[in-house]
Amino acid sequence: MLSTGNGRGQPESGGAMPTLSGWKDLPIELLLRIMSVVGDDRMLIVASGVCTGWRDALGWGLTNLSLSWCQQNMNNLMISLAHKFSKLQVLALRQIIPQLEDSAVEAIANYCHDLRELDLSRSFRLSDRSLYALANGCPWLTRLNISGCSNFSDTALTYLSYHCKNLKCLNLCGCGKAATDRALQAIAHNCSQLQSLNLDDSVIALATGCPHLRSLGLYYCQNITDRAMYSLANSRVKSKRRRRDTERRSSSKEEDGLANLNISQCTALTPPAVQAVCDSFPALHTCPERHSLIISGCLSLTSVHCACALHPHRAGRAMVANHAY
């Protein structure tokens, strides 16, 4: 029995001592507060099995869950929890040893229709069934990490882009069969709010289709060429020209455009192309204090510098405008 008093079974002041007939009568707000302080998702799962009242309360109030601690049987655990926690908005299922299968993702899609953020990284066992299920059941996704999901096809990824148009962050590292030109063109056409994309294939379709792109990871993409870099640079030039009549851009304003670009080990790129991108996006920096243009492993790009280290005269801009490809 839970009670409030002076520790001797007596009320602190006059009147009847408030009592609770059992744990099941713990107020929902207090239960949720306790669980938030505990900060252990394993305890949340245990608590949801205490009684139907707690299960219903946690199912109604829980919006953030991580099962990344689970080293075995994650698939069955997720299937058993999906219907209980139907209000989830953030779900992390990152794995060290691949466990997750399509059946678990389908359970998520069947019950967690409010899901906004999902991490499925290193889910090597998943197939296109999972992407189709997410597309049909979780249309409000804004962040999706499917890095390492090497079985996904570009057809399934294209289908997802048609139904999840609110995507802002998408990690496709290691999705070699999915991140094709066809799929990226679909993403560029359907996901105009995209701000961060991590992939290992073509970027040309993104240059014009995703004007809000802020972060781009192309680590070890040795097939990326100067053409992709010039496409990025020229997309910035065209965007500024469209705004020129309605807005004067301050030289200190860096809120729009690329702010992070990782082209480490992209050994096919040349200094003029990368310098063109750096010149076009003032938020990209090579200086130690604000290092956001990552070019490690590219010895040929050591001459590339941001505006902080360059003379105010930027010849690169003229080169971009006149470059034909």
PDB file of C-alpha atoms in Angstrom:
ATOM      1  CA  MET A   1       0.000   0.000   0.000  1.00  0.00           C
ATOM      2  CA  LEU A   2       1.188   3.501  -0.778  1.00  0.00           C
ATOM      3  CA  SER A   3       0.454   6.275   1.675  1.00  0.00           C
ATOM      4  CA  THR A   4       1.508   9.806   2.570  1.00  0.00           C
ATOM      5  CA  GLY A   5       2.128  10.642   6.200  1.00  0.00           C
ATOM      6  CA  ASN A   6       4.718  11.253   8.889  1.00  0.00           C
ATOM      7  CA  GLY A   7       6.321   7.833   8.726  1.00  0.00           C
ATOM      8  CA  ARG A   8       4.391   6.489  11.756  1.00  0.00           C
ATOM      9  CA  GLY A   9       1.206   5.671   9.883  1.00  0.00           C
ATOM     10  CA  GLN A  10      -0.407   8.970  10.862  1.00  0.00           C
ATOM     11  CA  PRO A  11      -1.451  11.809   8.557  1.00  0.00           C
ATOM     12  CA  GLU A  12       0.745  14.920   8.627  1.00  0.00           C
ATOM     13  CA  SER A  13      -2.249  17.080   9.452  1.00  0.00           C
ATOM     14  CA  GLY A  14      -5.817  16.627  10.467  1.00  0.00           C
ATOM     15  CA  GLY A  15      -8.211  14.608   8.358  1.00  0.00           C
ATOM     16  CA  ALA A  16      -8.132  11.194   6.802  1.00  0.00           C
ATOM     17  CA  MET A  17      -4.807   9.853   5.557  1.00  0.00           C
ATOM     18  CA  PRO A  18      -4.888   9.547   1.747  1.00  0.00           C
ATOM     19  CA  THR A  19      -4.219   5.979   0.699  1.00  0.00           C
ATOM     20  CA  LEU A  20      -3.802   3.991  -2.473  1.00  0.00           C
ATOM     21  CA  SER A  21      -5.220   0.495  -2.509  1.00  0.00           C
ATOM     22  CA  GLY A  22      -2.360  -0.822  -4.637  1.00  0.00           C
ATOM     23  CA  TRP A  23       0.304  -0.073  -7.226  1.00  0.00           C
ATOM     24  CA  LYS A  24      -2.328  -0.142  -9.918  1.00  0.00           C
ATOM     25  CA  ASP A  25      -3.855   3.013  -8.433  1.00  0.00           C
ATOM     26  CA  LEU A  26      -0.688   5.061  -8.889  1.00  0.00           C
ATOM     27  CA  PRO A  27      -1.705   8.190 -10.857  1.00  0.00           C
ATOM     28  CA  ILE A  28      -0.727   8.046 -14.515  1.00  0.00           C
ATOM     29  CA  GLU A  29       1.127  11.356 -14.337  1.00  0.00           C
ATOM     30  CA  LEU A  30       3.213  10.161 -11.375  1.00  0.00           C
ATOM     31  CA  LEU A  31       3.997   6.842 -13.045  1.00  0.00           C
ATOM     32  CA  LEU A  32       5.194   8.567 -16.201  1.00  0.00           C
ATOM     33  CA  ARG A  33       7.262  10.987 -14.140  1.00  0.00           C
ATOM     34  CA  ILE A  34       8.929   8.130 -12.264  1.00  0.00           C
ATOM     35  CA  MET A  35       9.723   6.306 -15.481  1.00  0.00           C
ATOM     36  CA  SER A  36      11.212   9.428 -17.060  1.00  0.00           C
ATOM     37  CA  VAL A  37      13.518   9.882 -14.064  1.00  0.00           C
ATOM     38  CA  VAL A  38      14.612   6.234 -14.123  1.00  0.00           C
ATOM     39  CA  GLY A  39      15.840   6.696 -17.697  1.00  0.00           C
ATOM     40  CA  ASP A  40      16.202   2.963 -18.379  1.00  0.00           C
ATOM     41  CA  ASP A  41      14.110   1.578 -21.219  1.00  0.00           C
ATOM     42  CA  ARG A  42      14.441  -1.921 -19.779  1.00  0.00           C
ATOM     43  CA  MET A  43      12.580  -0.753 -16.673  1.00  0.00           C
ATOM     44  CA  LEU A  44       9.833   0.675 -18.878  1.00  0.00           C
ATOM     45  CA  ILE A  45       9.297  -2.726 -20.421  1.00  0.00           C
ATOM     46  CA  VAL A  46       9.230  -4.412 -17.011  1.00  0.00           C
ATOM     47  CA  ALA A  47       6.812  -1.790 -15.661  1.00  0.00           C
ATOM     48  CA  SER A  48       4.451  -2.296 -18.588  1.00  0.00           C
ATOM     49  CA  GLY A  49       3.966  -5.875 -17.432  1.00  0.00           C
ATOM     50  CA  VAL A  50       3.075  -5.089 -13.808  1.00  0.00           C
ATOM     51  CA  CYS A  51      -0.642  -4.692 -14.479  1.00  0.00           C
ATOM     52  CA  THR A  52      -3.035  -3.654 -17.209  1.00  0.00           C
ATOM     53  CA  GLY A  53      -3.302  -0.165 -15.712  1.00  0.00           C
ATOM     54  CA  TRP A  54       0.435   0.435 -15.975  1.00  0.00           C
ATOM     55  CA  ARG A  55       0.553  -1.125 -19.410  1.00  0.00           C
ATOM     56  CA  ASP A  56      -2.191   1.171 -20.648  1.00  0.00           C
ATOM     57  CA  ALA A  57      -0.656   4.233 -18.969  1.00  0.00           C
ATOM     58  CA  LEU A  58       2.785   3.651 -20.455  1.00  0.00           C
ATOM     59  CA  GLY A  59       1.272   2.791 -23.803  1.00  0.00           C
ATOM     60  CA  TRP A  60      -0.543   6.122 -23.775  1.00  0.00           C
ATOM     61  CA  GLY A  61       2.359   8.251 -22.540  1.00  0.00           C
ATOM     62  CA  LEU A  62       5.551   6.684 -23.903  1.00  0.00           C
ATOM     63  CA  THR A  63       6.861   8.391 -27.058  1.00  0.00           C
ATOM     64  CA  ASN A  64      10.592   7.553 -27.007  1.00  0.00           C
ATOM     65  CA  LEU A  65      12.063   4.049 -26.842  1.00  0.00           C
ATOM     66  CA  SER A  66      15.427   2.427 -27.534  1.00  0.00           C
ATOM     67  CA  LEU A  67      16.058  -1.306 -27.761  1.00  0.00           C
ATOM     68  CA  SER A  68      19.663  -0.900 -28.856  1.00  0.00           C
ATOM     69  CA  TRP A  69      20.743  -2.479 -25.562  1.00  0.00           C
ATOM     70  CA  CYS A  70      19.084  -5.769 -26.536  1.00  0.00           C
ATOM     71  CA  GLN A  71      21.734  -8.293 -27.578  1.00  0.00           C
ATOM     72  CA  GLN A  72      19.369 -11.142 -28.457  1.00  0.00           C
ATOM     73  CA  ASN A  73      15.714 -11.711 -29.357  1.00  0.00           C
ATOM     74  CA  MET A  74      15.180  -8.068 -30.342  1.00  0.00           C
ATOM     75  CA  ASN A  75      12.870  -9.187 -33.116  1.00  0.00           C
ATOM     76  CA  ASN A  76      10.445 -11.037 -30.837  1.00  0.00           C
ATOM     77  CA  LEU A  77      10.669  -8.305 -28.203  1.00  0.00           C
ATOM     78  CA  MET A  78       9.706  -5.619 -30.716  1.00  0.00           C
ATOM     79  CA  ILE A  79       6.790  -7.688 -31.984  1.00  0.00           C
ATOM     80  CA  SER A  80       5.512  -8.082 -28.416  1.00  0.00           C
ATOM     81  CA  LEU A  81       5.836  -4.349 -27.661  1.00  0.00           C
ATOM     82  CA  ALA A  82       4.550  -2.710 -30.839  1.00  0.00           C
ATOM     83  CA  HIS A  83       0.866  -2.963 -29.934  1.00  0.00           C
ATOM     84  CA  LYS A  84       1.533  -1.760 -26.372  1.00  0.00           C
ATOM     85  CA  PHE A  85       3.457   1.383 -27.320  1.00  0.00           C
ATOM     86  CA  SER A  86       1.414   2.637 -30.249  1.00  0.00           C
ATOM     87  CA  LYS A  87       2.165   6.318 -29.491  1.00  0.00           C
ATOM     88  CA  LEU A  88       5.896   6.014 -30.123  1.00  0.00           C
ATOM     89  CA  GLN A  89       7.473   8.867 -32.047  1.00  0.00           C
ATOM     90  CA  VAL A  90      11.169   7.990 -31.647  1.00  0.00           C
ATOM     91  CA  LEU A  91      12.409   4.393 -31.882  1.00  0.00           C
ATOM     92  CA  ALA A  92      16.044   3.241 -31.927  1.00  0.00           C
ATOM     93  CA  LEU A  93      16.752  -0.339 -33.024  1.00  0.00           C
ATOM     94  CA  ARG A  94      20.484  -0.114 -33.765  1.00  0.00           C
ATOM     95  CA  GLN A  95      22.124  -3.539 -33.547  1.00  0.00           C
ATOM     96  CA  ILE A  96      25.616  -4.898 -33.043  1.00  0.00           C
ATOM     97  CA  ILE A  97      24.603  -8.408 -34.096  1.00  0.00           C
ATOM     98  CA  PRO A  98      21.840  -8.410 -36.752  1.00  0.00           C
ATOM     99  CA  GLN A  99      18.581  -9.596 -35.189  1.00  0.00           C
ATOM    100  CA  LEU A 100      15.724  -7.597 -36.651  1.00  0.00           C
ATOM    101  CA  GLU A 101      13.546  -9.179 -39.340  1.00  0.00           C
ATOM    102  CA  ASP A 102      10.728  -7.919 -41.542  1.00  0.00           C
ATOM    103  CA  SER A 103       8.080  -9.215 -39.128  1.00  0.00           C
ATOM    104  CA  ALA A 104       9.165  -6.737 -36.437  1.00  0.00           C
ATOM    105  CA  VAL A 105       9.191  -3.752 -38.793  1.00  0.00           C
ATOM    106  CA  GLU A 106       5.756  -4.766 -40.080  1.00  0.00           C
ATOM    107  CA  ALA A 107       4.497  -4.824 -36.476  1.00  0.00           C
ATOM    108  CA  ILE A 108       5.880  -1.312 -35.973  1.00  0.00           C
ATOM    109  CA  ALA A 109       4.160  -0.105 -39.128  1.00  0.00           C
ATOM    110  CA  ASN A 110       0.877  -1.740 -38.112  1.00  0.00           C
ATOM    111  CA  TYR A 111       0.672  -0.018 -34.712  1.00  0.00           C
ATOM    112  CA  CYS A 112       3.059   2.967 -34.486  1.00  0.00           C
ATOM    113  CA  HIS A 113       1.488   5.310 -37.010  1.00  0.00           C
ATOM    114  CA  ASP A 114       2.790   8.453 -35.240  1.00  0.00           C
ATOM    115  CA  LEU A 115       6.437   7.427 -35.603  1.00  0.00           C
ATOM    116  CA  ARG A 116       8.747  10.318 -36.534  1.00  0.00           C
ATOM    117  CA  GLU A 117      12.266   8.945 -36.058  1.00  0.00           C
ATOM    118  CA  LEU A 118      13.449   5.385 -36.683  1.00  0.00           C
ATOM    119  CA  ASP A 119      16.937   3.877 -36.514  1.00  0.00           C
ATOM    120  CA  LEU A 120      17.263   0.508 -38.262  1.00  0.00           C
ATOM    121  CA  SER A 121      21.016   0.669 -38.839  1.00  0.00           C
ATOM    122  CA  ARG A 122      22.858  -2.631 -39.341  1.00  0.00           C
ATOM    123  CA  SER A 123      19.621  -4.525 -39.956  1.00  0.00           C
ATOM    124  CA  PHE A 124      21.199  -6.836 -42.503  1.00  0.00           C
ATOM    125  CA  ARG A 125      18.253  -9.252 -42.469  1.00  0.00           C
ATOM    126  CA  LEU A 126      15.624  -6.783 -43.603  1.00  0.00           C
ATOM    127  CA  SER A 127      14.170  -6.921 -47.104  1.00  0.00           C
ATOM    128  CA  ASP A 128      11.995  -4.629 -49.199  1.00  0.00           C
ATOM    129  CA  ARG A 129       9.000  -5.810 -47.154  1.00  0.00           C
ATOM    130  CA  SER A 130      10.145  -3.504 -44.365  1.00  0.00           C
ATOM    131  CA  LEU A 131      10.336  -0.388 -46.536  1.00  0.00           C
ATOM    132  CA  TYR A 132       6.932  -1.076 -48.065  1.00  0.00           C
ATOM    133  CA  ALA A 133       5.455  -1.539 -44.573  1.00  0.00           C
ATOM    134  CA  LEU A 134       6.966   1.723 -43.303  1.00  0.00           C
ATOM    135  CA  ALA A 135       5.761   3.596 -46.365  1.00  0.00           C
ATOM    136  CA  ASN A 136       2.187   2.459 -45.783  1.00  0.00           C
ATOM    137  CA  GLY A 137       2.113   2.611 -41.981  1.00  0.00           C
ATOM    138  CA  CYS A 138       4.436   5.451 -40.926  1.00  0.00           C
ATOM    139  CA  PRO A 139       3.834   8.387 -43.294  1.00  0.00           C
ATOM    140  CA  TRP A 140       5.046  11.017 -40.781  1.00  0.00           C
ATOM    141  CA  LEU A 141       8.662   9.840 -40.637  1.00  0.00           C
ATOM    142  CA  THR A 142      11.152  12.718 -40.583  1.00  0.00           C
ATOM    143  CA  ARG A 143      14.359  10.815 -39.722  1.00  0.00           C
ATOM    144  CA  LEU A 144      15.252   7.362 -41.022  1.00  0.00           C
ATOM    145  CA  ASN A 145      18.547   5.533 -40.599  1.00  0.00           C
ATOM    146  CA  ILE A 146      18.826   2.403 -42.743  1.00  0.00           C
ATOM    147  CA  SER A 147      22.621   2.380 -43.020  1.00  0.00           C
ATOM    148  CA  GLY A 148      23.939  -1.099 -43.618  1.00  0.00           C
ATOM    149  CA  CYS A 149      20.583  -2.432 -44.839  1.00  0.00           C
ATOM    150  CA  SER A 150      22.161  -3.831 -47.971  1.00  0.00           C
ATOM    151  CA  ASN A 151      19.150  -5.860 -49.148  1.00  0.00           C
ATOM    152  CA  PHE A 152      16.913  -2.886 -49.917  1.00  0.00           C
ATOM    153  CA  SER A 153      16.249  -2.161 -53.588  1.00  0.00           C
ATOM    154  CA  ASP A 154      15.868   1.186 -55.306  1.00  0.00           C
ATOM    155  CA  THR A 155      12.268   0.241 -56.142  1.00  0.00           C
ATOM    156  CA  ALA A 156      11.354  -0.012 -52.461  1.00  0.00           C
ATOM    157  CA  LEU A 157      13.247   3.173 -51.579  1.00  0.00           C
ATOM    158  CA  THR A 158      11.473   5.020 -54.375  1.00  0.00           C
ATOM    159  CA  TYR A 159       8.132   3.778 -53.056  1.00  0.00           C
ATOM    160  CA  LEU A 160       9.044   4.997 -49.568  1.00  0.00           C
ATOM    161  CA  SER A 161       9.859   8.464 -50.900  1.00  0.00           C
ATOM    162  CA  TYR A 162       6.399   8.755 -52.456  1.00  0.00           C
ATOM    163  CA  HIS A 163       4.682   8.068 -49.122  1.00  0.00           C
ATOM    164  CA  CYS A 164       7.071   9.624 -46.571  1.00  0.00           C
ATOM    165  CA  LYS A 165       7.326  13.134 -47.967  1.00  0.00           C
ATOM    166  CA  ASN A 166       8.270  14.697 -44.612  1.00  0.00           C
ATOM    167  CA  LEU A 167      11.709  13.074 -44.474  1.00  0.00           C
ATOM    168  CA  LYS A 168      14.377  15.532 -43.359  1.00  0.00           C
ATOM    169  CA  CYS A 169      17.255  13.201 -42.473  1.00  0.00           C
ATOM    170  CA  LEU A 170      18.046   9.996 -44.341  1.00  0.00           C
ATOM    171  CA  ASN A 171      21.063   7.725 -43.870  1.00  0.00           C
ATOM    172  CA  LEU A 172      21.688   5.395 -46.809  1.00  0.00           C
ATOM    173  CA  CYS A 173      25.307   4.427 -46.133  1.00  0.00           C
ATOM    174  CA  GLY A 174      25.901   0.883 -47.270  1.00  0.00           C
ATOM    175  CA  CYS A 175      22.633   0.708 -49.212  1.00  0.00           C
ATOM    176  CA  GLY A 176      24.395   0.063 -52.485  1.00  0.00           C
ATOM    177  CA  LYS A 177      21.425  -1.476 -54.305  1.00  0.00           C
ATOM    178  CA  ALA A 178      18.964   1.149 -53.062  1.00  0.00           C
ATOM    179  CA  ALA A 179      20.870   4.417 -53.527  1.00  0.00           C
ATOM    180  CA  THR A 180      20.760   4.494 -57.310  1.00  0.00           C
ATOM    181  CA  ASP A 181      20.230   7.499 -59.548  1.00  0.00           C
ATOM    182  CA  ARG A 182      16.608   6.461 -59.983  1.00  0.00           C
ATOM    183  CA  ALA A 183      15.948   6.373 -56.234  1.00  0.00           C
ATOM    184  CA  LEU A 184      17.814   9.621 -55.573  1.00  0.00           C
ATOM    185  CA  GLN A 185      15.868  11.393 -58.281  1.00  0.00           C
ATOM    186  CA  ALA A 186      12.650  10.189 -56.633  1.00  0.00           C
ATOM    187  CA  ILE A 187      13.869  11.446 -53.247  1.00  0.00           C
ATOM    188  CA  ALA A 188      14.754  14.797 -54.783  1.00  0.00           C
ATOM    189  CA  HIS A 189      11.295  15.030 -56.346  1.00  0.00           C
ATOM    190  CA  ASN A 190       9.244  13.838 -53.362  1.00  0.00           C
ATOM    191  CA  CYS A 191      11.181  14.858 -50.242  1.00  0.00           C
ATOM    192  CA  SER A 192      11.671  18.586 -50.664  1.00  0.00           C
ATOM    193  CA  GLN A 193      12.183  19.088 -46.897  1.00  0.00           C
ATOM    194  CA  LEU A 194      15.298  16.914 -46.846  1.00  0.00           C
ATOM    195  CA  GLN A 195      18.086  18.559 -44.831  1.00  0.00           C
ATOM    196  CA  SER A 196      20.586  15.746 -44.267  1.00  0.00           C
ATOM    197  CA  LEU A 197      21.473  12.852 -46.537  1.00  0.00           C
ATOM    198  CA  ASN A 198      24.211  10.302 -46.008  1.00  0.00           C
ATOM    199  CA  LEU A 199      24.798   8.022 -48.978  1.00  0.00           C
ATOM    200  CA  ASP A 200      27.364   6.366 -51.170  1.00  0.00           C
ATOM    201  CA  ASP A 201      26.223   7.151 -54.716  1.00  0.00           C
ATOM    202  CA  SER A 202      25.257  10.009 -57.038  1.00  0.00           C
ATOM    203  CA  VAL A 203      24.434  13.471 -55.645  1.00  0.00           C
ATOM    204  CA  ILE A 204      23.561  15.287 -58.841  1.00  0.00           C
ATOM    205  CA  ALA A 205      19.775  14.817 -58.562  1.00  0.00           C
ATOM    206  CA  LEU A 206      19.859  16.253 -55.032  1.00  0.00           C
ATOM    207  CA  ALA A 207      21.524  19.484 -56.050  1.00  0.00           C
ATOM    208  CA  THR A 208      18.379  20.942 -57.604  1.00  0.00           C
ATOM    209  CA  GLY A 209      15.695  18.877 -55.883  1.00  0.00           C
ATOM    210  CA  CYS A 210      16.560  19.509 -52.222  1.00  0.00           C
ATOM    211  CA  PRO A 211      17.216  23.233 -51.648  1.00  0.00           C
ATOM    212  CA  HIS A 212      17.176  22.814 -47.847  1.00  0.00           C
ATOM    213  CA  LEU A 213      20.009  20.263 -47.761  1.00  0.00           C
ATOM    214  CA  ARG A 214      22.387  21.151 -44.911  1.00  0.00           C
ATOM    215  CA  SER A 215      24.558  18.074 -44.418  1.00  0.00           C
ATOM    216  CA  LEU A 216      25.929  15.606 -46.951  1.00  0.00           C
ATOM    217  CA  GLY A 217      28.169  12.618 -46.240  1.00  0.00           C
ATOM    218  CA  LEU A 218      30.052  11.052 -49.150  1.00  0.00           C
ATOM    219  CA  TYR A 219      32.833   9.310 -47.248  1.00  0.00           C
ATOM    220  CA  TYR A 220      34.885   6.927 -49.413  1.00  0.00           C
ATOM    221  CA  CYS A 221      32.645   7.434 -52.457  1.00  0.00           C
ATOM    222  CA  GLN A 222      35.425   7.084 -54.982  1.00  0.00           C
ATOM    223  CA  ASN A 223      32.957   7.159 -57.871  1.00  0.00           C
ATOM    224  CA  ILE A 224      31.924  10.736 -57.064  1.00  0.00           C
ATOM    225  CA  THR A 225      33.307  13.023 -59.765  1.00  0.00           C
ATOM    226  CA  ASP A 226      33.818  16.730 -60.392  1.00  0.00           C
ATOM    227  CA  ARG A 227      30.489  16.787 -62.203  1.00  0.00           C
ATOM    228  CA  ALA A 228      28.662  16.204 -58.920  1.00  0.00           C
ATOM    229  CA  MET A 229      30.635  18.976 -57.227  1.00  0.00           C
ATOM    230  CA  TYR A 230      29.937  21.482 -59.988  1.00  0.00           C
ATOM    231  CA  SER A 231      26.270  20.504 -59.854  1.00  0.00           C
ATOM    232  CA  LEU A 232      26.188  21.355 -56.156  1.00  0.00           C
ATOM    233  CA  ALA A 233      28.033  24.628 -56.696  1.00  0.00           C
ATOM    234  CA  ASN A 234      25.844  25.744 -59.574  1.00  0.00           C
ATOM    235  CA  SER A 235      22.657  24.866 -57.702  1.00  0.00           C
ATOM    236  CA  ARG A 236      23.711  27.440 -55.124  1.00  0.00           C
ATOM    237  CA  VAL A 237      24.395  30.077 -57.804  1.00  0.00           C
ATOM    238  CA  LYS A 238      20.977  29.543 -59.388  1.00  0.00           C
ATOM    239  CA  SER A 239      19.261  29.642 -55.999  1.00  0.00           C
ATOM    240  CA  LYS A 240      20.861  33.000 -55.180  1.00  0.00           C
ATOM    241  CA  ARG A 241      19.838  34.428 -58.536  1.00  0.00           C
ATOM    242  CA  ARG A 242      16.209  33.471 -57.906  1.00  0.00           C
ATOM    243  CA  ARG A 243      16.224  35.305 -54.568  1.00  0.00           C
ATOM    244  CA  ARG A 244      18.135  38.358 -55.736  1.00  0.00           C
ATOM    245  CA  ASP A 245      15.096  40.425 -56.670  1.00  0.00           C
ATOM    246  CA  THR A 246      13.329  39.842 -53.362  1.00  0.00           C
ATOM    247  CA  GLU A 247      16.075  39.464 -50.816  1.00  0.00           C
ATOM    248  CA  ARG A 248      19.542  40.923 -50.297  1.00  0.00           C
ATOM    249  CA  ARG A 249      21.734  38.285 -48.805  1.00  0.00           C
ATOM    250  CA  SER A 250      23.974  39.403 -45.945  1.00  0.00           C
ATOM    251  CA  SER A 251      27.578  38.277 -46.190  1.00  0.00           C
ATOM    252  CA  SER A 252      27.361  36.919 -42.658  1.00  0.00           C
ATOM    253  CA  LYS A 253      24.231  34.892 -43.220  1.00  0.00           C
ATOM    254  CA  GLU A 254      24.976  31.159 -43.376  1.00  0.00           C
ATOM    255  CA  GLU A 255      21.646  29.668 -42.321  1.00  0.00           C
ATOM    256  CA  ASP A 256      20.855  28.326 -45.783  1.00  0.00           C
ATOM    257  CA  GLY A 257      22.838  25.982 -47.990  1.00  0.00           C
ATOM    258  CA  LEU A 258      25.319  23.244 -47.181  1.00  0.00           C
ATOM    259  CA  ALA A 259      26.909  23.572 -43.750  1.00  0.00           C
ATOM    260  CA  ASN A 260      28.593  20.158 -43.544  1.00  0.00           C
ATOM    261  CA  LEU A 261      30.204  18.182 -46.365  1.00  0.00           C
ATOM    262  CA  ASN A 262      32.301  15.051 -45.905  1.00  0.00           C
ATOM    263  CA  ILE A 263      34.223  14.021 -49.031  1.00  0.00           C
ATOM    264  CA  SER A 264      36.983  12.116 -47.250  1.00  0.00           C
ATOM    265  CA  GLN A 265      38.667   9.527 -49.474  1.00  0.00           C
ATOM    266  CA  CYS A 266      36.780  10.804 -52.549  1.00  0.00           C
ATOM    267  CA  THR A 267      39.996  10.577 -54.507  1.00  0.00           C
ATOM    268  CA  ALA A 268      38.500  11.288 -57.948  1.00  0.00           C
ATOM    269  CA  LEU A 269      37.767  14.919 -57.069  1.00  0.00           C
ATOM    270  CA  THR A 270      40.024  17.786 -58.157  1.00  0.00           C
ATOM    271  CA  PRO A 271      40.797  21.043 -56.300  1.00  0.00           C
ATOM    272  CA  PRO A 272      38.944  23.393 -58.708  1.00  0.00           C
ATOM    273  CA  ALA A 273      35.666  21.479 -58.354  1.00  0.00           C
ATOM    274  CA  VAL A 274      35.817  21.291 -54.559  1.00  0.00           C
ATOM    275  CA  GLN A 275      36.928  24.929 -54.326  1.00  0.00           C
ATOM    276  CA  ALA A 276      33.866  25.858 -56.381  1.00  0.00           C
ATOM    277  CA  VAL A 277      31.617  24.191 -53.812  1.00  0.00           C
ATOM    278  CA  CYS A 278      33.471  25.843 -50.945  1.00  0.00           C
ATOM    279  CA  ASP A 279      33.149  29.251 -52.604  1.00  0.00           C
ATOM    280  CA  SER A 280      29.437  28.759 -53.238  1.00  0.00           C
ATOM    281  CA  PHE A 281      28.536  27.734 -49.663  1.00  0.00           C
ATOM    282  CA  PRO A 282      29.941  30.194 -47.070  1.00  0.00           C
ATOM    283  CA  ALA A 283      29.024  27.863 -44.197  1.00  0.00           C
ATOM    284  CA  LEU A 284      31.604  25.319 -45.390  1.00  0.00           C
ATOM    285  CA  HIS A 285      34.897  25.831 -43.588  1.00  0.00           C
ATOM    286  CA  THR A 286      38.343  24.279 -43.775  1.00  0.00           C
ATOM    287  CA  CYS A 287      39.764  26.386 -40.954  1.00  0.00           C
ATOM    288  CA  PRO A 288      40.380  24.498 -37.662  1.00  0.00           C
ATOM    289  CA  GLU A 289      37.942  26.621 -35.673  1.00  0.00           C
ATOM    290  CA  ARG A 290      34.928  25.812 -37.863  1.00  0.00           C
ATOM    291  CA  HIS A 291      35.965  22.667 -39.692  1.00  0.00           C
ATOM    292  CA  SER A 292      32.909  21.529 -41.673  1.00  0.00           C
ATOM    293  CA  LEU A 293      34.384  20.616 -45.066  1.00  0.00           C
ATOM    294  CA  ILE A 294      36.030  17.260 -44.407  1.00  0.00           C
ATOM    295  CA  ILE A 295      38.633  16.249 -47.005  1.00  0.00           C
ATOM    296  CA  SER A 296      40.850  13.825 -45.066  1.00  0.00           C
ATOM    297  CA  GLY A 297      42.585  11.252 -47.207  1.00  0.00           C
ATOM    298  CA  CYS A 298      42.508  13.524 -50.274  1.00  0.00           C
ATOM    299  CA  LEU A 299      46.070  14.791 -50.584  1.00  0.00           C
ATOM    300  CA  SER A 300      45.270  16.480 -53.874  1.00  0.00           C
ATOM    301  CA  LEU A 301      42.721  18.745 -52.140  1.00  0.00           C
ATOM    302  CA  THR A 302      45.048  20.355 -49.613  1.00  0.00           C
ATOM    303  CA  SER A 303      44.966  23.605 -51.594  1.00  0.00           C
ATOM    304  CA  VAL A 304      41.205  24.023 -51.023  1.00  0.00           C
ATOM    305  CA  HIS A 305      40.441  26.770 -48.482  1.00  0.00           C
ATOM    306  CA  CYS A 306      37.341  28.456 -47.140  1.00  0.00           C
ATOM    307  CA  ALA A 307      36.629  32.190 -47.275  1.00  0.00           C
ATOM    308  CA  CYS A 308      38.313  32.688 -43.904  1.00  0.00           C
ATOM    309  CA  ALA A 309      41.680  31.915 -45.481  1.00  0.00           C
ATOM    310  CA  LEU A 310      41.101  33.292 -48.967  1.00  0.00           C
ATOM    311  CA  HIS A 311      41.527  36.729 -50.460  1.00  0.00           C
ATOM    312  CA  PRO A 312      38.088  38.434 -50.785  1.00  0.00           C
ATOM    313  CA  HIS A 313      38.338  38.091 -54.560  1.00  0.00           C
ATOM    314  CA  ARG A 314      36.844  34.685 -55.317  1.00  0.00           C
ATOM    315  CA  ALA A 315      37.821  33.572 -58.767  1.00  0.00           C
ATOM    316  CA  GLY A 316      36.061  30.300 -58.156  1.00  0.00           C
ATOM    317  CA  ARG A 317      32.646  31.899 -58.511  1.00  0.00           C
ATOM    318  CA  ALA A 318      33.377  33.085 -61.999  1.00  0.00           C
ATOM    319  CA  MET A 319      34.680  29.663 -62.857  1.00  0.00           C
ATOM    320  CA  VAL A 320      31.470  28.017 -61.648  1.00  0.00           C
ATOM    321  CA  ALA A 321      29.288  30.345 -63.660  1.00  0.00           C
ATOM    322  CA  ASN A 322      31.221  29.668 -66.839  1.00  0.00           C
ATOM    323  CA  HIS A 323      31.782  25.952 -66.351  1.00  0.00           C
ATOM    324  CA  ALA A 324      29.875  23.772 -68.817  1.00  0.00           C
ATOM    325  CA  TYR A 325      29.149  20.142 -68.180  1.00  0.00           C
TER     326      TYR A 325
END
